[in-house]
Amino acid sequence: MTAVYASVDDLRRAARGYLPRMVFDFVDGGAEREITLRANLADFEPLRFSPRVLTDVSAVELGTTLLGEPIALPLAIAPMGLCGLVRPEGELALARAAKAAGIPMVLSTAASHALESVMDAAPGNLSFQLYIFRDREFAKSLVQRARAAGYRALVVTVDLTRGGKREKDIHNGFTVPPRFTRRTAMDLLRHPAWLARMAPHRKQTLGNLVDWGGRDKSVVALSTFMNTQIDPGISWADLEWLRGEWDLPLVVKGILHPDDARQALALGADAIIVSNHGGRQLDGAPSSISALPRIADAVGNATEIILDSGVRRGADMLKALALGARACMIGKAALYGLGADGEAGVARVLTILRQEFDVAMALSGNQRAAAVRPDTLLP
Ligand code: FNR
């Protein structure tokens, strides 16, 4: 019997069944008490639409533009590391599904697959996400590789000056280095479908980083090395430096304060991403949707704002657009799809969000995603 997936929540349930707990928790969990993780979802709920009727919504335009490029839906797939642990094809499947749906994807520095392979698999609207490592020459080489491979924009993530404390990962031994116990072995054995699919792909790596560090290219060795390369000293001067190294659109990811948004623009950023990293970093940080209005007030006319963290519904997308975002990104929702059914599961997530967004647009009386009525929400 084929599963019926009516909502992203349905795909989450399926992914939970398929994935070992350590992998599911890595995807699904947040930092510390998960206050911010929960707020990301909960803070969408009290927002109420103020629907208008008789506006002729026979041809709602879901497409818009982002950074000058047409996109079929105001949505993108967010950068995520280690997607090869969910399904071996990992980011290749995410990129193919994004391309088929006509939306962009941002590839993580910490992706399982190399940026060149992902571009080969799905040549199209791909951007590259960069962590500014202590080794600036290596960071620069990644930027140059992304440029040479045809990546459209550079997304620099600025909210990871330490790794957030994710307690589920600690309990599961999903740490660097990993801690294998009887419990983790049992966890893997209880998920034979995942084990069988992973068995030929045991040699996981971090595709963008294989030429770096020591000779050991395993995911554990490279993750260990990458952790030592996280630079807590990054500052606005580094953004200026990066601006000089990259002549295409530059986007800053991880903004939660209006003054930081202004500063990023002053230093030449072309867009900003309002994000708390999906609740995986500072627990107690505001939900993205609650931080958005102040930031949109400060810079909304001067730039494009992308919102991520907590988007699970087409209605969430519309709420974000009504509060000043140009588009949203999904992280976990895409990985639920990948876990549930590989590339087809990601495609299903994108279809669900597209249909829900279309319904929310029409029933709220909106005709164009590029021009959502500002009074779409009750004050
Ligand atoms: C992430 N995120 C992330 N962000 C980033 O800039 N670089 C990265 O390597 C990662 N890695 C990563 C792995 C996994 C498993 C997840 C779930 C997330 C954060 C991601 O880009 C995005 O900000 C959040 O996922 C958005 O929140 P939702 O949609 O997951 O609620």
GROMACS .gro file of C-alpha atoms and ligand atoms in nm:
model
  410
    1MET     CA    1   0.000   0.000   0.000
    2THR     CA    2   0.140   0.339  -0.093
    3ALA     CA    3   0.139   0.595   0.181
    4VAL     CA    4  -0.086   0.898   0.152
    5TYR     CA    5   0.096   1.216   0.239
    6ALA     CA    6  -0.150   1.501   0.287
    7SER     CA    7   0.079   1.732   0.482
    8VAL     CA    8   0.443   1.786   0.571
    9ASP     CA    9   0.358   1.638   0.912
   10ASP     CA   10   0.268   1.311   0.738
   11LEU     CA   11   0.612   1.298   0.576
   12ARG     CA   12   0.772   1.377   0.910
   13ARG     CA   13   0.598   1.074   1.061
   14ALA     CA   14   0.715   0.853   0.776
   15ALA     CA   15   1.072   0.980   0.807
   16ARG     CA   16   1.063   0.912   1.179
   17GLY     CA   17   0.971   0.552   1.112
   18TYR     CA   18   1.235   0.500   0.845
   19LEU     CA   19   1.533   0.671   1.005
   20PRO     CA   20   1.733   0.547   1.302
   21ARG     CA   21   1.658   0.765   1.598
   22MET     CA   22   2.006   0.917   1.595
   23VAL     CA   23   1.960   1.041   1.239
   24PHE     CA   24   1.599   1.154   1.287
   25ASP     CA   25   1.691   1.347   1.602
   26PHE     CA   26   1.987   1.507   1.425
   27VAL     CA   27   1.744   1.638   1.163
   28ASP     CA   28   1.449   1.715   1.388
   29GLY     CA   29   1.604   1.829   1.714
   30GLY     CA   30   1.707   2.167   1.842
   31ALA     CA   31   1.939   2.323   2.097
   32GLU     CA   32   1.906   2.272   2.472
   33ARG     CA   33   1.541   2.292   2.590
   34GLU     CA   34   1.421   2.348   2.232
   35ILE     CA   35   1.237   2.666   2.330
   36THR     CA   36   1.326   2.837   2.003
   37LEU     CA   37   1.260   2.522   1.800
   38ARG     CA   38   0.903   2.511   1.937
   39ALA     CA   39   0.854   2.888   1.908
   40ASN     CA   40   0.945   2.872   1.538
   41LEU     CA   41   0.629   2.670   1.478
   42ALA     CA   42   0.407   2.804   1.756
   43ASP     CA   43   0.454   3.171   1.668
   44PHE     CA   44   0.292   3.123   1.327
   45GLU     CA   45  -0.028   3.006   1.494
   46PRO     CA   46  -0.166   3.324   1.654
   47LEU     CA   47  -0.126   3.515   1.324
   48ARG     CA   48  -0.470   3.547   1.169
   49PHE     CA   49  -0.560   3.623   0.811
   50SER     CA   50  -0.794   3.901   0.720
   51PRO     CA   51  -0.944   3.748   0.407
   52ARG     CA   52  -1.094   3.954   0.125
   53VAL     CA   53  -1.355   3.810  -0.108
   54LEU     CA   54  -1.472   3.860  -0.467
   55THR     CA   55  -1.122   3.950  -0.586
   56ASP     CA   56  -1.115   3.706  -0.884
   57VAL     CA   57  -0.852   3.452  -0.789
   58SER     CA   58  -0.902   3.237  -1.096
   59ALA     CA   59  -0.535   3.277  -1.190
   60VAL     CA   60  -0.325   3.322  -0.879
   61GLU     CA   61   0.038   3.389  -0.973
   62LEU     CA   62   0.253   3.182  -0.739
   63GLY     CA   63   0.578   3.271  -0.914
   64THR     CA   64   0.791   3.568  -0.820
   65THR     CA   65   1.154   3.676  -0.850
   66LEU     CA   66   1.438   3.643  -0.604
   67LEU     CA   67   1.772   3.816  -0.653
   68GLY     CA   68   1.662   3.898  -1.005
   69GLU     CA   69   1.580   3.540  -1.104
   70PRO     CA   70   1.230   3.409  -1.171
   71ILE     CA   71   1.119   3.135  -0.931
   72ALA     CA   72   0.803   2.925  -0.952
   73LEU     CA   73   0.715   2.962  -0.586
   74PRO     CA   74   0.846   3.199  -0.314
   75LEU     CA   75   1.039   2.912  -0.161
   76ALA     CA   76   1.390   2.765  -0.156
   77ILE     CA   77   1.557   2.467   0.007
   78ALA     CA   78   1.785   2.578   0.290
   79PRO     CA   79   2.147   2.464   0.324
   80MET     CA   80   2.188   2.151   0.533
   81GLY     CA   81   2.493   1.944   0.613
   82LEU     CA   82   2.520   1.565   0.606
   83CYS     CA   83   2.205   1.496   0.403
   84GLY     CA   84   2.373   1.173   0.284
   85LEU     CA   85   2.293   1.021   0.623
   86VAL     CA   86   1.921   1.053   0.552
   87ARG     CA   87   1.949   0.895   0.206
   88PRO     CA   88   2.280   0.828   0.029
   89GLU     CA   89   2.178   1.054  -0.263
   90GLY     CA   90   2.131   1.338  -0.010
   91GLU     CA   91   2.175   1.682  -0.163
   92LEU     CA   92   2.164   1.540  -0.517
   93ALA     CA   93   1.801   1.443  -0.461
   94LEU     CA   94   1.717   1.773  -0.291
   95ALA     CA   95   1.865   1.968  -0.582
   96ARG     CA   96   1.684   1.760  -0.844
   97ALA     CA   97   1.350   1.804  -0.670
   98ALA     CA   98   1.408   2.179  -0.630
   99LYS     CA   99   1.494   2.211  -0.997
  100ALA     CA  100   1.187   2.015  -1.104
  101ALA     CA  101   0.971   2.243  -0.889
  102GLY     CA  102   1.135   2.556  -1.031
  103ILE     CA  103   1.274   2.677  -0.701
  104PRO     CA  104   1.630   2.749  -0.581
  105MET     CA  105   1.838   2.550  -0.338
  106VAL     CA  106   2.129   2.654  -0.122
  107LEU     CA  107   2.402   2.392  -0.087
  108SER     CA  108   2.581   2.369   0.249
  109THR     CA  109   2.956   2.386   0.301
  110ALA     CA  110   2.905   2.069   0.507
  111ALA     CA  111   2.709   1.885   0.237
  112SER     CA  112   2.774   1.514   0.187
  113HIS     CA  113   2.816   1.568  -0.188
  114ALA     CA  114   3.064   1.805  -0.353
  115LEU     CA  115   2.931   2.129  -0.496
  116GLU     CA  116   3.046   2.030  -0.846
  117SER     CA  117   2.854   1.698  -0.833
  118VAL     CA  118   2.537   1.872  -0.716
  119MET     CA  119   2.558   2.125  -0.999
  120ASP     CA  120   2.614   1.838  -1.246
  121ALA     CA  121   2.313   1.651  -1.108
  122ALA     CA  122   2.078   1.949  -1.126
  123PRO     CA  123   2.225   2.242  -1.318
  124GLY     CA  124   2.011   2.539  -1.227
  125ASN     CA  125   1.933   2.790  -0.958
  126LEU     CA  126   2.180   2.680  -0.692
  127SER     CA  127   2.352   2.899  -0.437
  128PHE     CA  128   2.641   2.806  -0.214
  129GLN     CA  129   2.642   2.848   0.165
  130LEU     CA  130   2.975   2.934   0.320
  131TYR     CA  131   3.108   2.908   0.672
  132ILE     CA  132   3.402   3.148   0.708
  133PHE     CA  133   3.666   2.913   0.844
  134ARG     CA  134   3.977   3.014   1.035
  135ASP     CA  135   4.163   2.900   0.725
  136ARG     CA  136   4.056   3.195   0.507
  137GLU     CA  137   4.250   3.061   0.210
  138PHE     CA  138   4.040   2.746   0.215
  139ALA     CA  139   3.720   2.951   0.253
  140LYS     CA  140   3.835   3.152  -0.048
  141SER     CA  141   3.898   2.835  -0.247
  142LEU     CA  142   3.539   2.725  -0.179
  143VAL     CA  143   3.413   3.060  -0.304
  144GLN     CA  144   3.619   3.021  -0.620
  145ARG     CA  145   3.495   2.667  -0.675
  146ALA     CA  146   3.134   2.784  -0.635
  147ARG     CA  147   3.193   3.063  -0.888
  148ALA     CA  148   3.356   2.825  -1.137
  149ALA     CA  149   3.076   2.570  -1.102
  150GLY     CA  150   2.808   2.829  -1.179
  151TYR     CA  151   2.653   2.894  -0.837
  152ARG     CA  152   2.429   3.201  -0.858
  153ALA     CA  153   2.471   3.350  -0.511
  154LEU     CA  154   2.686   3.313  -0.202
  155VAL     CA  155   2.506   3.272   0.131
  156VAL     CA  156   2.728   3.336   0.430
  157THR     CA  157   2.602   3.188   0.756
  158VAL     CA  158   2.689   3.406   1.054
  159ASP     CA  159   2.509   3.240   1.346
  160LEU     CA  160   2.751   2.955   1.407
  161THR     CA  161   3.039   3.094   1.611
  162ARG     CA  162   2.998   2.787   1.834
  163GLY     CA  163   2.805   2.470   1.772
  164GLY     CA  164   2.466   2.486   1.949
  165LYS     CA  165   2.426   2.232   2.232
  166ARG     CA  166   2.192   1.970   2.090
  167GLU     CA  167   2.116   1.737   2.374
  168LYS     CA  168   1.941   1.467   2.174
  169ASP     CA  169   2.259   1.427   1.969
  170ILE     CA  170   2.461   1.397   2.291
  171HIS     CA  171   2.225   1.129   2.427
  172ASN     CA  172   2.234   0.943   2.094
  173GLY     CA  173   2.613   0.953   2.070
  174PHE     CA  174   2.571   1.158   1.751
  175THR     CA  175   2.872   1.368   1.841
  176VAL     CA  176   3.213   1.440   1.696
  177PRO     CA  177   3.364   1.187   1.741
  178PRO     CA  178   3.056   0.959   1.755
  179ARG     CA  179   2.999   0.742   2.059
  180PHE     CA  180   2.881   0.395   1.962
  181THR     CA  181   2.705   0.201   2.234
  182ARG     CA  182   2.480  -0.103   2.256
  183ARG     CA  183   2.188   0.137   2.236
  184THR     CA  184   2.304   0.298   1.911
  185ALA     CA  185   2.367  -0.048   1.762
  186MET     CA  186   2.014  -0.152   1.857
  187ASP     CA  187   1.879   0.171   1.711
  188LEU     CA  188   2.044   0.095   1.376
  189LEU     CA  189   1.931  -0.268   1.379
  190ARG     CA  190   1.574  -0.163   1.437
  191HIS     CA  191   1.584   0.026   1.106
  192PRO     CA  192   1.684  -0.242   0.855
  193ALA     CA  193   1.553  -0.056   0.548
  194TRP     CA  194   1.778   0.240   0.624
  195LEU     CA  195   2.071   0.008   0.706
  196ALA     CA  196   2.032  -0.185   0.381
  197ARG     CA  197   2.020   0.131   0.175
  198MET     CA  198   2.323   0.280   0.353
  199ALA     CA  199   2.535  -0.037   0.350
  200PRO     CA  200   2.692   0.023   0.005
  201HIS     CA  201   2.754   0.388   0.105
  202ARG     CA  202   2.925   0.337   0.436
  203LYS     CA  203   3.214   0.561   0.332
  204GLN     CA  204   3.035   0.891   0.386
  205THR     CA  205   3.234   1.211   0.352
  206LEU     CA  206   3.191   1.587   0.338
  207GLY     CA  207   3.219   1.635  -0.036
  208ASN     CA  208   3.333   1.999  -0.032
  209LEU     CA  209   3.607   1.942   0.221
  210VAL     CA  210   3.788   1.630   0.096
  211ASP     CA  211   4.093   1.823  -0.023
  212TRP     CA  212   4.138   1.983   0.317
  213GLY     CA  213   4.277   1.870   0.650
  214GLY     CA  214   4.458   1.540   0.679
  215ARG     CA  215   4.452   1.229   0.468
  216ASP     CA  216   4.151   1.072   0.638
  217LYS     CA  217   3.848   1.165   0.425
  218SER     CA  218   3.587   1.003   0.647
  219VAL     CA  219   3.293   1.208   0.762
  220VAL     CA  220   3.412   1.178   1.122
  221ALA     CA  221   3.765   1.300   1.048
  222LEU     CA  222   3.645   1.587   0.831
  223SER     CA  223   3.374   1.690   1.079
  224THR     CA  224   3.631   1.689   1.358
  225PHE     CA  225   3.859   1.906   1.153
  226MET     CA  226   3.574   2.134   1.049
  227ASN     CA  227   3.479   2.191   1.412
  228THR     CA  228   3.831   2.313   1.487
  229GLN     CA  229   3.792   2.552   1.195
  230ILE     CA  230   3.477   2.727   1.320
  231ASP     CA  231   3.592   3.082   1.372
  232PRO     CA  232   3.438   3.264   1.671
  233GLY     CA  233   3.630   3.574   1.563
  234ILE     CA  234   3.428   3.646   1.249
  235SER     CA  235   3.321   4.010   1.229
  236TRP     CA  236   3.184   4.269   0.989
  237ALA     CA  237   3.532   4.305   0.845
  238ASP     CA  238   3.499   3.949   0.715
  239LEU     CA  239   3.177   4.037   0.538
  240GLU     CA  240   3.359   4.324   0.369
  241TRP     CA  241   3.637   4.085   0.273
  242LEU     CA  242   3.390   3.839   0.127
  243ARG     CA  243   3.216   4.114  -0.067
  244GLY     CA  244   3.551   4.177  -0.237
  245GLU     CA  245   3.592   3.808  -0.323
  246TRP     CA  246   3.248   3.752  -0.480
  247ASP     CA  247   3.095   3.960  -0.756
  248LEU     CA  248   2.752   3.792  -0.770
  249PRO     CA  249   2.469   3.829  -0.515
  250LEU     CA  250   2.584   3.798  -0.154
  251VAL     CA  251   2.332   3.697   0.112
  252VAL     CA  252   2.377   3.698   0.490
  253LYS     CA  253   2.203   3.415   0.676
  254GLY     CA  254   2.123   3.424   1.046
  255ILE     CA  255   2.002   3.782   1.102
  256LEU     CA  256   1.761   3.846   1.393
  257HIS     CA  257   1.821   4.214   1.471
  258PRO     CA  258   1.726   4.517   1.260
  259ASP     CA  259   2.062   4.687   1.320
  260ASP     CA  260   2.248   4.381   1.191
  261ALA     CA  261   2.024   4.383   0.884
  262ARG     CA  262   2.111   4.749   0.821
  263GLN     CA  263   2.480   4.684   0.872
  264ALA     CA  264   2.482   4.388   0.634
  265LEU     CA  265   2.326   4.602   0.363
  266ALA     CA  266   2.564   4.889   0.430
  267LEU     CA  267   2.853   4.651   0.366
  268GLY     CA  268   2.711   4.539   0.034
  269ALA     CA  269   2.489   4.237   0.106
  270ASP     CA  270   2.220   4.193  -0.159
  271ALA     CA  271   1.970   4.014   0.062
  272ILE     CA  272   1.936   3.883   0.416
  273ILE     CA  273   1.797   3.566   0.565
  274VAL     CA  274   1.604   3.605   0.887
  275SER     CA  275   1.683   3.277   1.056
  276ASN     CA  276   1.767   3.118   1.390
  277HIS     CA  277   1.913   2.812   1.217
  278GLY     CA  278   1.594   2.617   1.273
  279GLY     CA  279   1.625   2.642   1.651
  280ARG     CA  280   1.954   2.452   1.644
  281GLN     CA  281   2.181   2.728   1.777
  282LEU     CA  282   2.088   2.982   2.049
  283ASP     CA  283   1.803   2.842   2.254
  284GLY     CA  284   1.590   3.135   2.364
  285ALA     CA  285   1.650   3.330   2.043
  286PRO     CA  286   1.326   3.470   1.899
  287SER     CA  287   1.135   3.272   1.643
  288SER     CA  288   1.211   3.397   1.293
  289ILE     CA  289   0.850   3.494   1.223
  290SER     CA  290   0.840   3.711   1.538
  291ALA     CA  291   1.170   3.879   1.447
  292LEU     CA  292   1.061   3.951   1.090
  293PRO     CA  293   0.836   4.260   1.128
  294ARG     CA  294   1.099   4.479   1.295
  295ILE     CA  295   1.357   4.379   1.037
  296ALA     CA  296   1.116   4.439   0.750
  297ASP     CA  297   1.039   4.782   0.895
  298ALA     CA  298   1.409   4.861   0.905
  299VAL     CA  299   1.521   4.734   0.563
  300GLY     CA  300   1.223   4.588   0.382
  301ASN     CA  301   1.217   4.852   0.111
  302ALA     CA  302   1.590   4.839   0.053
  303THR     CA  303   1.641   4.466   0.009
  304GLU     CA  304   1.487   4.124  -0.025
  305ILE     CA  305   1.427   3.935   0.296
  306ILE     CA  306   1.414   3.557   0.305
  307LEU     CA  307   1.271   3.384   0.611
  308ASP     CA  308   1.347   3.038   0.737
  309SER     CA  309   1.291   2.841   1.060
  310GLY     CA  310   0.954   2.683   1.122
  311VAL     CA  311   0.795   2.688   0.776
  312ARG     CA  312   0.581   2.374   0.742
  313ARG     CA  313   0.270   2.503   0.560
  314GLY     CA  314   0.175   2.711   0.258
  315ALA     CA  315  -0.012   2.935   0.502
  316ASP     CA  316   0.315   2.993   0.690
  317MET     CA  317   0.469   3.112   0.365
  318LEU     CA  318   0.185   3.356   0.308
  319LYS     CA  319   0.214   3.489   0.664
  320ALA     CA  320   0.586   3.550   0.614
  321LEU     CA  321   0.522   3.728   0.284
  322ALA     CA  322   0.251   3.942   0.444
  323LEU     CA  323   0.503   4.046   0.712
  324GLY     CA  324   0.762   4.153   0.457
  325ALA     CA  325   0.952   3.846   0.333
  326ARG     CA  326   1.013   3.801  -0.037
  327ALA     CA  327   1.043   3.423  -0.002
  328CYS     CA  328   1.085   3.145   0.255
  329MET     CA  329   1.325   2.856   0.288
  330ILE     CA  330   1.259   2.511   0.427
  331GLY     CA  331   1.515   2.296   0.603
  332LYS     CA  332   1.363   2.013   0.803
  333ALA     CA  333   1.052   1.988   0.584
  334ALA     CA  334   1.270   1.896   0.286
  335LEU     CA  335   1.459   1.635   0.488
  336TYR     CA  336   1.135   1.478   0.612
  337GLY     CA  337   1.050   1.428   0.245
  338LEU     CA  338   1.395   1.288   0.170
  339GLY     CA  339   1.374   1.045   0.460
  340ALA     CA  340   1.018   0.940   0.381
  341ASP     CA  341   1.064   0.866   0.012
  342GLY     CA  342   1.391   0.999  -0.132
  343GLU     CA  343   1.365   1.245  -0.419
  344ALA     CA  344   0.996   1.163  -0.467
  345GLY     CA  345   0.935   1.251  -0.103
  346VAL     CA  346   1.105   1.590  -0.145
  347ALA     CA  347   0.896   1.648  -0.457
  348ARG     CA  348   0.586   1.559  -0.256
  349VAL     CA  349   0.676   1.815   0.013
  350LEU     CA  350   0.719   2.083  -0.252
  351THR     CA  351   0.387   1.992  -0.415
  352ILE     CA  352   0.206   2.003  -0.081
  353LEU     CA  353   0.351   2.345   0.000
  354ARG     CA  354   0.265   2.469  -0.347
  355GLN     CA  355  -0.096   2.354  -0.318
  356GLU     CA  356  -0.136   2.490   0.033
  357PHE     CA  357   0.018   2.823  -0.068
  358ASP     CA  358  -0.217   2.846  -0.366
  359VAL     CA  359  -0.520   2.780  -0.146
  360ALA     CA  360  -0.406   3.032   0.117
  361MET     CA  361  -0.343   3.296  -0.152
  362ALA     CA  362  -0.684   3.244  -0.311
  363LEU     CA  363  -0.886   3.221   0.010
  364SER     CA  364  -0.720   3.534   0.148
  365GLY     CA  365  -0.801   3.717  -0.174
  366ASN     CA  366  -0.442   3.752  -0.300
  367GLN     CA  367  -0.363   3.731  -0.671
  368ARG     CA  368   0.015   3.762  -0.688
  369ALA     CA  369   0.290   3.620  -0.469
  370ALA     CA  370   0.510   3.912  -0.574
  371ALA     CA  371   0.254   4.158  -0.435
  372VAL     CA  372   0.087   4.009  -0.131
  373ARG     CA  373  -0.154   4.260   0.026
  374PRO     CA  374   0.007   4.412   0.338
  375ASP     CA  375  -0.332   4.387   0.515
  376THR     CA  376  -0.346   4.011   0.453
  377LEU     CA  377  -0.303   3.960   0.828
  378LEU     CA  378  -0.512   4.109   1.105
  379PRO     CA  379  -0.311   4.377   1.288
  380FNR     C1  380   2.075   2.292   0.905
  380FNR     N1  381   2.101   2.428   0.887
  380FNR     C2  382   2.221   2.468   0.831
  380FNR     N2  383   2.244   2.599   0.801
  380FNR     C3  384   2.357   2.639   0.741
  380FNR     O1  385   2.372   2.756   0.711
  380FNR     N3  386   2.456   2.545   0.713
  380FNR     C4  387   2.443   2.414   0.743
  380FNR     O2  388   2.532   2.334   0.716
  380FNR     C5  389   2.323   2.372   0.807
  380FNR     N4  390   2.303   2.242   0.840
  380FNR     C6  391   2.179   2.198   0.882
  380FNR     C7  392   2.155   2.063   0.899
  380FNR     C8  393   2.029   2.017   0.934
  380FNR     C9  394   2.003   1.871   0.949
  380FNR    C10  395   1.925   2.111   0.955
  380FNR    C11  396   1.785   2.067   0.993
  380FNR    C12  397   1.948   2.247   0.941
  380FNR    C13  398   1.995   2.528   0.910
  380FNR    C14  399   1.907   2.544   0.785
  380FNR     O3  400   1.976   2.605   0.681
  380FNR    C15  401   1.784   2.633   0.813
  380FNR     O4  402   1.825   2.756   0.867
  380FNR    C16  403   1.683   2.567   0.908
  380FNR     O5  404   1.674   2.429   0.886
  380FNR    C17  405   1.546   2.632   0.889
  380FNR     O6  406   1.453   2.585   0.982
  380FNR     P1  407   1.351   2.466   0.955
  380FNR     O7  408   1.291   2.487   0.819
  380FNR     O8  409   1.431   2.342   0.963
  380FNR     O9  410   1.252   2.481   1.066
   0.00000   0.00000   0.00000
